Coordinates of C-alpha atoms in Angstrom, one line a residue:
X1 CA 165.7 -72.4 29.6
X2 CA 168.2 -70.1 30.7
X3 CA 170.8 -68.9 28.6
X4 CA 173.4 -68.6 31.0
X5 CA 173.3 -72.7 31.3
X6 CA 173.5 -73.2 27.7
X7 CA 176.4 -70.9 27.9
X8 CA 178.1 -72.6 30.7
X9 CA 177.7 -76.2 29.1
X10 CA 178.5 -75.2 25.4
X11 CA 181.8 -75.5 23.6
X12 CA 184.5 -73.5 22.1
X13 CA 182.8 -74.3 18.5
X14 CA 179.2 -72.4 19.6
X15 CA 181.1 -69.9 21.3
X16 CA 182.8 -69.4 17.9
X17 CA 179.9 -69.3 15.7
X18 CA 178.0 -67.1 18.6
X19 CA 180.5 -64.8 18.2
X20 CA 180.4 -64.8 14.7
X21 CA 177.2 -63.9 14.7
X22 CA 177.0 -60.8 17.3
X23 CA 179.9 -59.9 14.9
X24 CA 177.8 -59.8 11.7
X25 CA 174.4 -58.8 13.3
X26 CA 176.5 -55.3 13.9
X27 CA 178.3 -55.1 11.0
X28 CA 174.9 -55.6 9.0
X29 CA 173.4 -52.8 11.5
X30 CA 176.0 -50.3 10.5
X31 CA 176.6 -50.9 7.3
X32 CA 172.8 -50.8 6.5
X33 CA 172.4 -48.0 8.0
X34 CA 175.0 -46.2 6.3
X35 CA 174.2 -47.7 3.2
X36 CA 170.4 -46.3 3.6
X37 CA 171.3 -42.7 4.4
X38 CA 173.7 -42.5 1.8
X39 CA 171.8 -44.0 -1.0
X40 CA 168.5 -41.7 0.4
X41 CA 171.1 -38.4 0.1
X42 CA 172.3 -39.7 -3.7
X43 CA 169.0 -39.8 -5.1
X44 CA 168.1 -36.1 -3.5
X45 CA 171.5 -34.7 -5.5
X46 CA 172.1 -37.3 -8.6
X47 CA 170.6 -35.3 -11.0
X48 CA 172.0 -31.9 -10.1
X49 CA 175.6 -33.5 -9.7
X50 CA 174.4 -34.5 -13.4
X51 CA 173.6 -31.3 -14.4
X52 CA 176.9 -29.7 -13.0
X53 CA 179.4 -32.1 -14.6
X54 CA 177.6 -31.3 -18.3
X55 CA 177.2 -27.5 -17.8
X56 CA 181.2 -27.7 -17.1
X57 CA 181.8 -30.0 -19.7
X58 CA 179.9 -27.6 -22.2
X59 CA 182.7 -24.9 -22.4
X60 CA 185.4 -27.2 -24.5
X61 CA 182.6 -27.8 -26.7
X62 CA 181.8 -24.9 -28.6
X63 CA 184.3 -25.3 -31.4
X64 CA 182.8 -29.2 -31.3
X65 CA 180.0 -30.2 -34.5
X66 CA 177.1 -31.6 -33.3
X67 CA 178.0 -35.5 -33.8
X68 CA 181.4 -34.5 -31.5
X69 CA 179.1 -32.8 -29.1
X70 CA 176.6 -35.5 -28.9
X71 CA 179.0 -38.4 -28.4
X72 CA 181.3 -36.3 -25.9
X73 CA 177.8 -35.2 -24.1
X74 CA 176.7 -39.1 -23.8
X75 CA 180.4 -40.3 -22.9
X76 CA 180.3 -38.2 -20.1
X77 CA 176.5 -39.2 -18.7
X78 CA 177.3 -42.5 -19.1
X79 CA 180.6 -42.5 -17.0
X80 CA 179.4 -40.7 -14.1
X81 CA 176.5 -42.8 -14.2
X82 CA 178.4 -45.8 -13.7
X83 CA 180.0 -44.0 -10.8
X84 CA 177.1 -43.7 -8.6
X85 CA 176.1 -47.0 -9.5
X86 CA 178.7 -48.2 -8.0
X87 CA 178.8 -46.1 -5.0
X88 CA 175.3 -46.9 -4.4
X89 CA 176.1 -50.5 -4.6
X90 CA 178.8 -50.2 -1.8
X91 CA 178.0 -52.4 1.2
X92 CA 174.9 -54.4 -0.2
X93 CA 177.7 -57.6 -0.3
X94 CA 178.1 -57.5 3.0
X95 CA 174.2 -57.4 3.5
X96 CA 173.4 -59.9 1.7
X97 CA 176.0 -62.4 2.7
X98 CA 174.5 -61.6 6.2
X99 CA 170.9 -62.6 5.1
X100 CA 172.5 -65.5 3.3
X101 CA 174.8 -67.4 5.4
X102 CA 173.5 -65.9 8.9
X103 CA 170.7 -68.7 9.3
X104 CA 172.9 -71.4 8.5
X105 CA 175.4 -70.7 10.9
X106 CA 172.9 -70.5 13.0
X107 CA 171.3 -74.6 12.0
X108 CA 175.1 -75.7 12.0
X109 CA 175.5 -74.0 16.1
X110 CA 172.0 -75.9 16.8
X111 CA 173.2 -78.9 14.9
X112 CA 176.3 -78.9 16.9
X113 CA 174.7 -78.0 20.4
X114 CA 172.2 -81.2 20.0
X115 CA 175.4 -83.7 19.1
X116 CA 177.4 -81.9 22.0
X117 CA 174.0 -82.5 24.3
X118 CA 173.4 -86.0 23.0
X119 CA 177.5 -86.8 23.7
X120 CA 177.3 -85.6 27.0
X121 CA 173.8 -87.9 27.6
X122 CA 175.4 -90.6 26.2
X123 CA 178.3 -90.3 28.7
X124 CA 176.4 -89.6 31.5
X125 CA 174.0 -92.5 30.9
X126 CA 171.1 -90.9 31.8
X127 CA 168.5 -91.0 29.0
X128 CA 165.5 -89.6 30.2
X129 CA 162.9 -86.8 29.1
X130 CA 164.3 -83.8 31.0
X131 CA 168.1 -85.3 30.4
X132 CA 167.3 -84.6 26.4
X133 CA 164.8 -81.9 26.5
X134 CA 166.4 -79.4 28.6
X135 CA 170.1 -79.8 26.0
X136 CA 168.5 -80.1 23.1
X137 CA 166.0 -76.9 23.7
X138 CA 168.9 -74.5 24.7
X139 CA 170.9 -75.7 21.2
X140 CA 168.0 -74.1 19.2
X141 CA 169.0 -70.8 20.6
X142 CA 171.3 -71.0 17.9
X143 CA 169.1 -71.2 14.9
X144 CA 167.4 -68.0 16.5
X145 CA 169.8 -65.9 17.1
X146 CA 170.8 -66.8 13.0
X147 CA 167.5 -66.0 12.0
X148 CA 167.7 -62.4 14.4
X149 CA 170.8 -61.9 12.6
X150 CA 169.4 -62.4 9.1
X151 CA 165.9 -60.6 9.2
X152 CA 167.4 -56.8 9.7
X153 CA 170.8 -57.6 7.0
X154 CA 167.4 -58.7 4.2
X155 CA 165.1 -55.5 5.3
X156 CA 168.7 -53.0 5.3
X157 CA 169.3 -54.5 2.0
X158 CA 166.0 -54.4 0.2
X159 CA 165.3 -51.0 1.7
X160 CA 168.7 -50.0 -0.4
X161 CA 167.9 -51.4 -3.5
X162 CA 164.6 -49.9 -3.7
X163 CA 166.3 -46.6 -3.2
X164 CA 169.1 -47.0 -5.6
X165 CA 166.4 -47.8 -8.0
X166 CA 165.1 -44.3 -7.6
X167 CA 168.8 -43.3 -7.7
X168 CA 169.1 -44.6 -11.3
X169 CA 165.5 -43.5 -12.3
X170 CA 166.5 -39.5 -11.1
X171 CA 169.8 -40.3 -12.8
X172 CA 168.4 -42.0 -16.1
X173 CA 165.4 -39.2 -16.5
X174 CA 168.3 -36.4 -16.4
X175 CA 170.5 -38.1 -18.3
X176 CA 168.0 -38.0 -21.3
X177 CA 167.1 -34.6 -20.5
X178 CA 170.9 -33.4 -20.7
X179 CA 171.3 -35.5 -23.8
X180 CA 168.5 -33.4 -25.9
X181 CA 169.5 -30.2 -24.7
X182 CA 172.6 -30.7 -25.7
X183 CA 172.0 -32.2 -28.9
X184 CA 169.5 -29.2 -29.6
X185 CA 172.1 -26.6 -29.1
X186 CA 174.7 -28.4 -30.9
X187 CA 172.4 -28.3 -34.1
X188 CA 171.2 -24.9 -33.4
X189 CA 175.1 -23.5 -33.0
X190 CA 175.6 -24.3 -36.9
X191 CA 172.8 -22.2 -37.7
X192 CA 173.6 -19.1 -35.5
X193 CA 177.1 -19.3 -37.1
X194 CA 175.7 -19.2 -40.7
X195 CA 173.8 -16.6 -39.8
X196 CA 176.1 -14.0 -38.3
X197 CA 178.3 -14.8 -41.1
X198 CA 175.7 -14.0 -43.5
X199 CA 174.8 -10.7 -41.5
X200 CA 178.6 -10.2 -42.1
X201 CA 179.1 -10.9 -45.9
X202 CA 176.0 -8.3 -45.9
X203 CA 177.2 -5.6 -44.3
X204 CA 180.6 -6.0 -46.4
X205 CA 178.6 -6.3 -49.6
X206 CA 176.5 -2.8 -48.7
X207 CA 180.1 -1.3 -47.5
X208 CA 181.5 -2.1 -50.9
X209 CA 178.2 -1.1 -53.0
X210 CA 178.6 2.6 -50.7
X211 CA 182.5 2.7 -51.7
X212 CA 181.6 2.0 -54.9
X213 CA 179.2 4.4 -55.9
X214 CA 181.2 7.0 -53.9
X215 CA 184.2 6.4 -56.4
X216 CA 181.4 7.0 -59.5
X217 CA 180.5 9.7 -58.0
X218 CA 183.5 11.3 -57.6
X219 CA 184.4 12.8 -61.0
X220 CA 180.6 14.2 -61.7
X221 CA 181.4 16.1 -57.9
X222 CA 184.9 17.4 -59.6
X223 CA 183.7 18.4 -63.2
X224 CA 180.8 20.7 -62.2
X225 CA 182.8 23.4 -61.2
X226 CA 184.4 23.5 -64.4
X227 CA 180.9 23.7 -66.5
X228 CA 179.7 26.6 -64.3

């Protein structure tokens, strides 16, 4: 069966849905592709890009208490988290659309082929075995080219998920991370301020105990010259 003969007898219709799909089969090549690198490059830098946006946040939080710093701290996590979750999501519509609605425009091409075949049999009056084979045979070409259209768009877009997956995990397991660290010095800040306030009421206390006993001292100082 040669495709160029299907070609020649088909329609406008499956020249319409062939189109359609050479149109998809690249746009689910590219856009897989794309998708893949990008998603394999976000999980190598997700949970630096994590760590950044915290250590930058942490500077208009040292006046914060620790329930202000914990609740800023998990605010920002959680919207830059949603941020690559969407941008790791970008393009997997388009994929699997592809994978969805690529093999049935590929039955509804063969579909049509055989009636076109069978009309043109019917108005030809010839009914024989190689009259209906030959037609009929060349309008599954249809239903494969569907199916070669829908096999890459389901491995692009199961590849992706699987990777944003591990783009979650990374981002999840430093996410967690962050949170506790920042929760730990939060609670620890308190504690350093009560202490070098402490330190300070000391060191006034001893400077006032020295002044003091100074000022006691004084007037023994200026009445023993007077006794000798």
């Amino acid at each position: 069966m040669d495709f160029t003969t299907y070609w020649q007898y088909s329609d406008m219709v499956t020249r319409t849905l062939f189109f359609l799909l050479f149109a998809l089969s690249i746009i689910s090549w590219v856009t897989g592709i794309i998708r893949v690198l990008q998603s394999r490059k976000l999980a190598d830098n997700v949970a630096d890009e994590l760590s950044q946006q915290i250590a930058a946040k942490q500077s208009d939080l040292i006046d914060s208490d620790a329930a202000t710093h914990r609740l800023v701290t998990e605010q920002t996590l959680l919207k830059h988290i949603g941020r690559y979750r969407f941008a790791s999501e970008r393009g997997l519509p388009i994929l699997g659309t592809t994978a969805a609605i690529a093999p049935f425009i590929g039955l509804f091409g063969t579909v049509w082929g055989i009636f076109h075949a069978l009309h043109f049999i019917g108005t030809s009056g010839q009914a024989g075995l190689g009259q209906v084979a030959g037609p009929v045979g060349e309008a599954l070409i249809m239903t494969g080219l569907g199916i070669a259209v829908a096999i890459p768009a389901v491995v692009f877009y199961n590849l992706a998920v699987r990777i944003n997956r591990r783009v979650m995990y990374h981002a999840n397991d430093r996410a967690h991370d962050l949170l506790a660290q920042s929760t730990k010095l939060a609670t620890q800040q308190p504690s350093i301020d009560n202490q070098s306030t402490t330190m300070q009421t000391q060191l006034v206390q001893g400077h006032n105990e020295d002044t003091n006993e100074a000022q006691q001292a004084k007037p023994y100082r200026s009445s023993a010259p007077s006794q000798l």
